[in-house]
Amino acid sequence: MLKLFSLASLLTVVWLARIPGGSAGTYSLTNNVVGSDFYNFFNWQAQPDPTHGRVEYVDQATGRSLNLTYASGDTFVLRTESRSILNPAGPGRPSVRIRSKKTFTTHVAVFDLRHMPQGCGTWPAIWETEDDNWPNDGEIDILEGVNDQGPNAATLHTLPGCTMPAERVQTGINGQLDCDWTVNGNTGCGVRMTDPTSYGPPFNQNGGGWYVVERTTQFIKVWFWSRNNPSVPVDIKNRGVQVNTDSYGTPAAHFPNTQCDLERFFKRHFIIINLTLCGDWAGSVYGNSGCPGTCVEFVDNNPQAFREAYFDFAGIRVYE
Ligand SMILES: *[C@@H]1O[C@H](CO)[C@@H](O)[C@H](O)[C@H]1NC(C)=O
Ligand SMILES: *[C@@H]1O[C@H](CO)[C@@H](O)[C@H](O)[C@H]1NC(C)=O
């Protein structure tokens, strides 16, 4: 009897710990996207680039035939074309934009990346939003930058009424505190990471690493660990079937709900990965980034400059 009783209480304790809210930071793997799984988890968006980049987003079949996406074992590569000189009057350089079929609210997503696009003119992004209803449902930019200019910034964009406090427990540096997309040309509320290996060539020289986003109704947090960072949590490194973010330490970026009703401003989001060239952001700051000539001419005439313009994913894992 005694033994049975102890087992029962032990089970109760274990069970309680798994109730949402009982242990806030525990999540279970719901999507393990590795290698060719990317072809099923995502839709290919062959549409004009809304940010006016010098790219032509192609469909899945075209992308595969041009080897712009390539899956093998635990590798999924997504790149822009790097062989052809473009006709200045014709379409942009073929590239790829993918959007998850599924949407997510409360979740943890782990982006395990060996390489990210680099080079003058590149503007890669890993982000979450409902782009068919943008900006009403909010936007979370996890990895985004232009022209190799690091470190990474994680940024939210919302309707008016969502701001971030100046004092937050995070390792990154605050940019604008107002997330309202109508302020300063949709700058958003960004946090610049301090780790130089979080973006571009230094990211790639270190074998990439792990980007992790946690979204709850209380906060949105983003962490980054470079490939050889000894502090990477064991459950991330070992591709666990559960993760517990309570052990992850101070995030690079922390967006609390204290001045922003996250449930109101953030709805169901797709995971989107796009790689554009030039366009509204990369094009406008191109000259200030130490890049040669003008952005569109550079893209048109220098295919070899885009050989490193690719993502190499070791996997994406989503936990809910
Ligand atoms: C396609 O891309 C992959 C990854 O970069 C590469 O290993 C492979 O050789 C390429 N295939 C062709 C036919 O170019
Ligand atoms: C991806 O597309 C969205 C708009 O749909 C845009 O906000 C984002 O900046 C784009 N990023 C890239 C790298 O194309």
PDB file of N, CA, C and O in Angstrom, residues 207-255:
ATOM      1  N   GLY A 207      30.257  27.632 -38.557  1.00  0.00           N
ATOM      2  CA  GLY A 207      29.381  26.480 -38.756  1.00  0.00           C
ATOM      3  C   GLY A 207      27.931  26.759 -38.406  1.00  0.00           C
ATOM      4  O   GLY A 207      27.158  25.842 -38.136  1.00  0.00           O
ATOM      5  N   GLY A 208      27.553  28.035 -38.399  1.00  0.00           N
ATOM      6  CA  GLY A 208      26.158  28.380 -38.103  1.00  0.00           C
ATOM      7  C   GLY A 208      25.837  28.181 -36.641  1.00  0.00           C
ATOM      8  O   GLY A 208      26.659  28.457 -35.769  1.00  0.00           O
ATOM      9  N   GLY A 209      24.630  27.690 -36.377  1.00  0.00           N
ATOM     10  CA  GLY A 209      24.208  27.512 -34.996  1.00  0.00           C
ATOM     11  C   GLY A 209      22.707  27.349 -34.915  1.00  0.00           C
ATOM     12  O   GLY A 209      22.058  26.987 -35.901  1.00  0.00           O
ATOM     13  N   TRP A 210      22.185  27.655 -33.740  1.00  0.00           N
ATOM     14  CA  TRP A 210      20.761  27.437 -33.473  1.00  0.00           C
ATOM     15  C   TRP A 210      20.070  28.761 -33.159  1.00  0.00           C
ATOM     16  O   TRP A 210      20.488  29.479 -32.241  1.00  0.00           O
ATOM     17  N   TYR A 211      19.020  29.059 -33.893  1.00  0.00           N
ATOM     18  CA  TYR A 211      18.105  30.133 -33.527  1.00  0.00           C
ATOM     19  C   TYR A 211      16.874  29.492 -32.901  1.00  0.00           C
ATOM     20  O   TYR A 211      16.320  28.531 -33.457  1.00  0.00           O
ATOM     21  N   VAL A 212      16.451  30.034 -31.774  1.00  0.00           N
ATOM     22  CA  VAL A 212      15.284  29.485 -31.083  1.00  0.00           C
ATOM     23  C   VAL A 212      14.338  30.631 -30.745  1.00  0.00           C
ATOM     24  O   VAL A 212      14.758  31.655 -30.205  1.00  0.00           O
ATOM     25  N   VAL A 213      13.058  30.458 -31.102  1.00  0.00           N
ATOM     26  CA  VAL A 213      12.048  31.429 -30.706  1.00  0.00           C
ATOM     27  C   VAL A 213      11.049  30.724 -29.794  1.00  0.00           C
ATOM     28  O   VAL A 213      10.696  29.564 -30.028  1.00  0.00           O
ATOM     29  N   GLU A 214      10.659  31.394 -28.730  1.00  0.00           N
ATOM     30  CA  GLU A 214       9.586  30.906 -27.860  1.00  0.00           C
ATOM     31  C   GLU A 214       8.506  31.973 -27.837  1.00  0.00           C
ATOM     32  O   GLU A 214       8.773  33.132 -27.533  1.00  0.00           O
ATOM     33  N   ARG A 215       7.291  31.562 -28.192  1.00  0.00           N
ATOM     34  CA  ARG A 215       6.166  32.493 -28.169  1.00  0.00           C
ATOM     35  C   ARG A 215       5.113  31.981 -27.204  1.00  0.00           C
ATOM     36  O   ARG A 215       4.627  30.860 -27.352  1.00  0.00           O
ATOM     37  N   THR A 216       4.768  32.797 -26.209  1.00  0.00           N
ATOM     38  CA  THR A 216       3.672  32.490 -25.298  1.00  0.00           C
ATOM     39  C   THR A 216       2.750  33.710 -25.290  1.00  0.00           C
ATOM     40  O   THR A 216       3.003  34.682 -25.990  1.00  0.00           O
ATOM     41  N   THR A 217       1.698  33.668 -24.464  1.00  0.00           N
ATOM     42  CA  THR A 217       0.853  34.855 -24.355  1.00  0.00           C
ATOM     43  C   THR A 217       1.515  35.913 -23.466  1.00  0.00           C
ATOM     44  O   THR A 217       1.083  37.061 -23.436  1.00  0.00           O
ATOM     45  N   GLN A 218       2.548  35.518 -22.725  1.00  0.00           N
ATOM     46  CA  GLN A 218       3.238  36.431 -21.799  1.00  0.00           C
ATOM     47  C   GLN A 218       4.441  37.120 -22.436  1.00  0.00           C
ATOM     48  O   GLN A 218       4.821  38.204 -22.032  1.00  0.00           O
ATOM     49  N   PHE A 219       5.100  36.427 -23.372  1.00  0.00           N
ATOM     50  CA  PHE A 219       6.349  36.984 -23.918  1.00  0.00           C
ATOM     51  C   PHE A 219       6.699  36.275 -25.221  1.00  0.00           C
ATOM     52  O   PHE A 219       6.188  35.196 -25.532  1.00  0.00           O
ATOM     53  N   ILE A 220       7.592  36.930 -25.954  1.00  0.00           N
ATOM     54  CA  ILE A 220       8.257  36.319 -27.099  1.00  0.00           C
ATOM     55  C   ILE A 220       9.747  36.463 -26.820  1.00  0.00           C
ATOM     56  O   ILE A 220      10.217  37.559 -26.462  1.00  0.00           O
ATOM     57  N   LYS A 221      10.478  35.355 -26.936  1.00  0.00           N
ATOM     58  CA  LYS A 221      11.922  35.392 -26.678  1.00  0.00           C
ATOM     59  C   LYS A 221      12.659  34.767 -27.847  1.00  0.00           C
ATOM     60  O   LYS A 221      12.163  33.831 -28.474  1.00  0.00           O
ATOM     61  N   VAL A 222      13.849  35.287 -28.116  1.00  0.00           N
ATOM     62  CA  VAL A 222      14.699  34.706 -29.158  1.00  0.00           C
ATOM     63  C   VAL A 222      16.094  34.477 -28.572  1.00  0.00           C
ATOM     64  O   VAL A 222      16.648  35.379 -27.920  1.00  0.00           O
ATOM     65  N   TRP A 223      16.627  33.272 -28.793  1.00  0.00           N
ATOM     66  CA  TRP A 223      17.993  32.943 -28.388  1.00  0.00           C
ATOM     67  C   TRP A 223      18.812  32.594 -29.629  1.00  0.00           C
ATOM     68  O   TRP A 223      18.262  32.128 -30.633  1.00  0.00           O
ATOM     69  N   PHE A 224      20.110  32.759 -29.514  1.00  0.00           N
ATOM     70  CA  PHE A 224      21.020  32.253 -30.542  1.00  0.00           C
ATOM     71  C   PHE A 224      22.232  31.627 -29.868  1.00  0.00           C
ATOM     72  O   PHE A 224      22.814  32.224 -28.959  1.00  0.00           O
ATOM     73  N   TRP A 225      22.591  30.426 -30.323  1.00  0.00           N
ATOM     74  CA  TRP A 225      23.851  29.806 -29.914  1.00  0.00           C
ATOM     75  C   TRP A 225      24.629  29.425 -31.158  1.00  0.00           C
ATOM     76  O   TRP A 225      24.105  28.717 -32.037  1.00  0.00           O
ATOM     77  N   SER A 226      25.857  29.907 -31.236  1.00  0.00           N
ATOM     78  CA  SER A 226      26.747  29.540 -32.327  1.00  0.00           C
ATOM     79  C   SER A 226      27.080  28.044 -32.207  1.00  0.00           C
ATOM     80  O   SER A 226      26.949  27.455 -31.134  1.00  0.00           O
ATOM     81  N   ARG A 227      27.494  27.436 -33.322  1.00  0.00           N
ATOM     82  CA  ARG A 227      27.693  25.976 -33.382  1.00  0.00           C
ATOM     83  C   ARG A 227      28.557  25.440 -32.243  1.00  0.00           C
ATOM     84  O   ARG A 227      28.283  24.386 -31.690  1.00  0.00           O
ATOM     85  N   ASN A 228      29.619  26.174 -31.888  1.00  0.00           N
ATOM     86  CA  ASN A 228      30.544  25.655 -30.868  1.00  0.00           C
ATOM     87  C   ASN A 228      30.341  26.303 -29.510  1.00  0.00           C
ATOM     88  O   ASN A 228      31.198  26.179 -28.638  1.00  0.00           O
ATOM     89  N   ASN A 229      29.221  26.979 -29.314  1.00  0.00           N
ATOM     90  CA  ASN A 229      28.958  27.604 -28.020  1.00  0.00           C
ATOM     91  C   ASN A 229      28.641  26.515 -26.999  1.00  0.00           C
ATOM     92  O   ASN A 229      27.665  25.777 -27.157  1.00  0.00           O
ATOM     93  N   PRO A 230      29.476  26.377 -25.947  1.00  0.00           N
ATOM     94  CA  PRO A 230      29.252  25.293 -24.974  1.00  0.00           C
ATOM     95  C   PRO A 230      27.963  25.461 -24.181  1.00  0.00           C
ATOM     96  O   PRO A 230      27.512  24.506 -23.548  1.00  0.00           O
ATOM     97  N   SER A 231      27.334  26.650 -24.224  1.00  0.00           N
ATOM     98  CA  SER A 231      26.110  26.858 -23.453  1.00  0.00           C
ATOM     99  C   SER A 231      24.845  26.410 -24.160  1.00  0.00           C
ATOM    100  O   SER A 231      23.757  26.592 -23.622  1.00  0.00           O
ATOM    101  N   VAL A 232      24.959  25.873 -25.374  1.00  0.00           N
ATOM    102  CA  VAL A 232      23.720  25.472 -26.058  1.00  0.00           C
ATOM    103  C   VAL A 232      23.002  24.420 -25.199  1.00  0.00           C
ATOM    104  O   VAL A 232      23.629  23.476 -24.722  1.00  0.00           O
ATOM    105  N   PRO A 233      21.712  24.597 -24.950  1.00  0.00           N
ATOM    106  CA  PRO A 233      21.001  23.637 -24.096  1.00  0.00           C
ATOM    107  C   PRO A 233      21.056  22.217 -24.680  1.00  0.00           C
ATOM    108  O   PRO A 233      20.988  22.036 -25.895  1.00  0.00           O
ATOM    109  N   VAL A 234      21.153  21.257 -23.777  1.00  0.00           N
ATOM    110  CA  VAL A 234      21.292  19.856 -24.189  1.00  0.00           C
ATOM    111  C   VAL A 234      20.086  19.403 -25.009  1.00  0.00           C
ATOM    112  O   VAL A 234      20.232  18.678 -25.999  1.00  0.00           O
ATOM    113  N   ASP A 235      18.871  19.847 -24.615  1.00  0.00           N
ATOM    114  CA  ASP A 235      17.689  19.362 -25.348  1.00  0.00           C
ATOM    115  C   ASP A 235      17.657  19.906 -26.782  1.00  0.00           C
ATOM    116  O   ASP A 235      17.087  19.277 -27.676  1.00  0.00           O
ATOM    117  N   ILE A 236      18.293  21.042 -27.023  1.00  0.00           N
ATOM    118  CA  ILE A 236      18.375  21.557 -28.398  1.00  0.00           C
ATOM    119  C   ILE A 236      19.458  20.823 -29.163  1.00  0.00           C
ATOM    120  O   ILE A 236      19.237  20.320 -30.267  1.00  0.00           O
ATOM    121  N   LYS A 237      20.621  20.744 -28.575  1.00  0.00           N
ATOM    122  CA  LYS A 237      21.745  20.087 -29.246  1.00  0.00           C
ATOM    123  C   LYS A 237      21.414  18.631 -29.585  1.00  0.00           C
ATOM    124  O   LYS A 237      21.759  18.139 -30.657  1.00  0.00           O
ATOM    125  N   ASN A 238      20.735  17.937 -28.659  1.00  0.00           N
ATOM    126  CA  ASN A 238      20.422  16.516 -28.860  1.00  0.00           C
ATOM    127  C   ASN A 238      19.095  16.293 -29.572  1.00  0.00           C
ATOM    128  O   ASN A 238      18.601  15.168 -29.617  1.00  0.00           O
ATOM    129  N   ARG A 239      18.510  17.343 -30.106  1.00  0.00           N
ATOM    130  CA  ARG A 239      17.263  17.234 -30.871  1.00  0.00           C
ATOM    131  C   ARG A 239      16.191  16.517 -30.057  1.00  0.00           C
ATOM    132  O   ARG A 239      15.552  15.562 -30.522  1.00  0.00           O
ATOM    133  N   GLY A 240      15.991  16.976 -28.826  1.00  0.00           N
ATOM    134  CA  GLY A 240      15.091  16.311 -27.899  1.00  0.00           C
ATOM    135  C   GLY A 240      13.653  16.255 -28.380  1.00  0.00           C
ATOM    136  O   GLY A 240      13.235  17.067 -29.204  1.00  0.00           O
ATOM    137  N   VAL A 241      12.882  15.288 -27.862  1.00  0.00           N
ATOM    138  CA  VAL A 241      11.457  15.229 -28.184  1.00  0.00           C
ATOM    139  C   VAL A 241      10.670  16.170 -27.279  1.00  0.00           C
ATOM    140  O   VAL A 241       9.510  16.460 -27.529  1.00  0.00           O
ATOM    141  N   GLN A 242      11.354  16.647 -26.227  1.00  0.00           N
ATOM    142  CA  GLN A 242      10.784  17.720 -25.415  1.00  0.00           C
ATOM    143  C   GLN A 242      11.858  18.768 -25.208  1.00  0.00           C
ATOM    144  O   GLN A 242      13.055  18.451 -25.203  1.00  0.00           O
ATOM    145  N   VAL A 243      11.431  19.994 -25.031  1.00  0.00           N
ATOM    146  CA  VAL A 243      12.372  21.044 -24.648  1.00  0.00           C
ATOM    147  C   VAL A 243      11.808  21.782 -23.450  1.00  0.00           C
ATOM    148  O   VAL A 243      10.599  21.860 -23.275  1.00  0.00           O
ATOM    149  N   ASN A 244      12.717  22.309 -22.623  1.00  0.00           N
ATOM    150  CA  ASN A 244      12.310  23.106 -21.478  1.00  0.00           C
ATOM    151  C   ASN A 244      13.079  24.415 -21.495  1.00  0.00           C
ATOM    152  O   ASN A 244      14.251  24.459 -21.136  1.00  0.00           O
ATOM    153  N   THR A 245      12.410  25.464 -21.903  1.00  0.00           N
ATOM    154  CA  THR A 245      13.078  26.759 -22.076  1.00  0.00           C
ATOM    155  C   THR A 245      13.466  27.407 -20.752  1.00  0.00           C
ATOM    156  O   THR A 245      14.233  28.370 -20.750  1.00  0.00           O
ATOM    157  N   ASP A 246      12.948  26.869 -19.628  1.00  0.00           N
ATOM    158  CA  ASP A 246      13.328  27.440 -18.329  1.00  0.00           C
ATOM    159  C   ASP A 246      14.831  27.371 -18.098  1.00  0.00           C
ATOM    160  O   ASP A 246      15.384  28.147 -17.324  1.00  0.00           O
ATOM    161  N   SER A 247      15.491  26.433 -18.773  1.00  0.00           N
ATOM    162  CA  SER A 247      16.925  26.257 -18.544  1.00  0.00           C
ATOM    163  C   SER A 247      17.783  27.009 -19.560  1.00  0.00           C
ATOM    164  O   SER A 247      18.992  26.837 -19.580  1.00  0.00           O
ATOM    165  N   TYR A 248      17.166  27.828 -20.412  1.00  0.00           N
ATOM    166  CA  TYR A 248      17.934  28.406 -21.523  1.00  0.00           C
ATOM    167  C   TYR A 248      18.698  29.673 -21.169  1.00  0.00           C
ATOM    168  O   TYR A 248      19.463  30.175 -21.982  1.00  0.00           O
ATOM    169  N   GLY A 249      18.453  30.216 -19.984  1.00  0.00           N
ATOM    170  CA  GLY A 249      19.174  31.424 -19.611  1.00  0.00           C
ATOM    171  C   GLY A 249      18.613  32.658 -20.289  1.00  0.00           C
ATOM    172  O   GLY A 249      17.581  32.612 -20.967  1.00  0.00           O
ATOM    173  N   THR A 250      19.306  33.761 -20.119  1.00  0.00           N
ATOM    174  CA  THR A 250      18.844  35.057 -20.621  1.00  0.00           C
ATOM    175  C   THR A 250      18.777  35.029 -22.144  1.00  0.00           C
ATOM    176  O   THR A 250      19.756  34.691 -22.796  1.00  0.00           O
ATOM    177  N   PRO A 251      17.615  35.391 -22.721  1.00  0.00           N
ATOM    178  CA  PRO A 251      17.529  35.394 -24.186  1.00  0.00           C
ATOM    179  C   PRO A 251      18.270  36.589 -24.785  1.00  0.00           C
ATOM    180  O   PRO A 251      18.524  37.580 -24.093  1.00  0.00           O
ATOM    181  N   ALA A 252      18.580  36.485 -26.058  1.00  0.00           N
ATOM    182  CA  ALA A 252      19.176  37.627 -26.762  1.00  0.00           C
ATOM    183  C   ALA A 252      18.145  38.750 -26.868  1.00  0.00           C
ATOM    184  O   ALA A 252      18.466  39.921 -26.726  1.00  0.00           O
ATOM    185  N   ALA A 253      16.889  38.364 -27.149  1.00  0.00           N
ATOM    186  CA  ALA A 253      15.815  39.355 -27.286  1.00  0.00           C
ATOM    187  C   ALA A 253      14.611  38.893 -26.485  1.00  0.00           C
ATOM    188  O   ALA A 253      14.234  37.723 -26.547  1.00  0.00           O
ATOM    189  N   HIS A 254      14.043  39.824 -25.740  1.00  0.00           N
ATOM    190  CA  HIS A 254      12.906  39.508 -24.854  1.00  0.00           C
ATOM    191  C   HIS A 254      11.826  40.561 -25.084  1.00  0.00           C
ATOM    192  O   HIS A 254      12.072  41.758 -24.896  1.00  0.00           O
ATOM    193  N   PHE A 255      10.664  40.109 -25.531  1.00  0.00           N
ATOM    194  CA  PHE A 255       9.536  41.012 -25.794  1.00  0.00           C
ATOM    195  C   PHE A 255       8.401  40.640 -24.851  1.00  0.00           C
ATOM    196  O   PHE A 255       7.630  39.716 -25.141  1.00  0.00           O
TER     197      PHE A 255
END
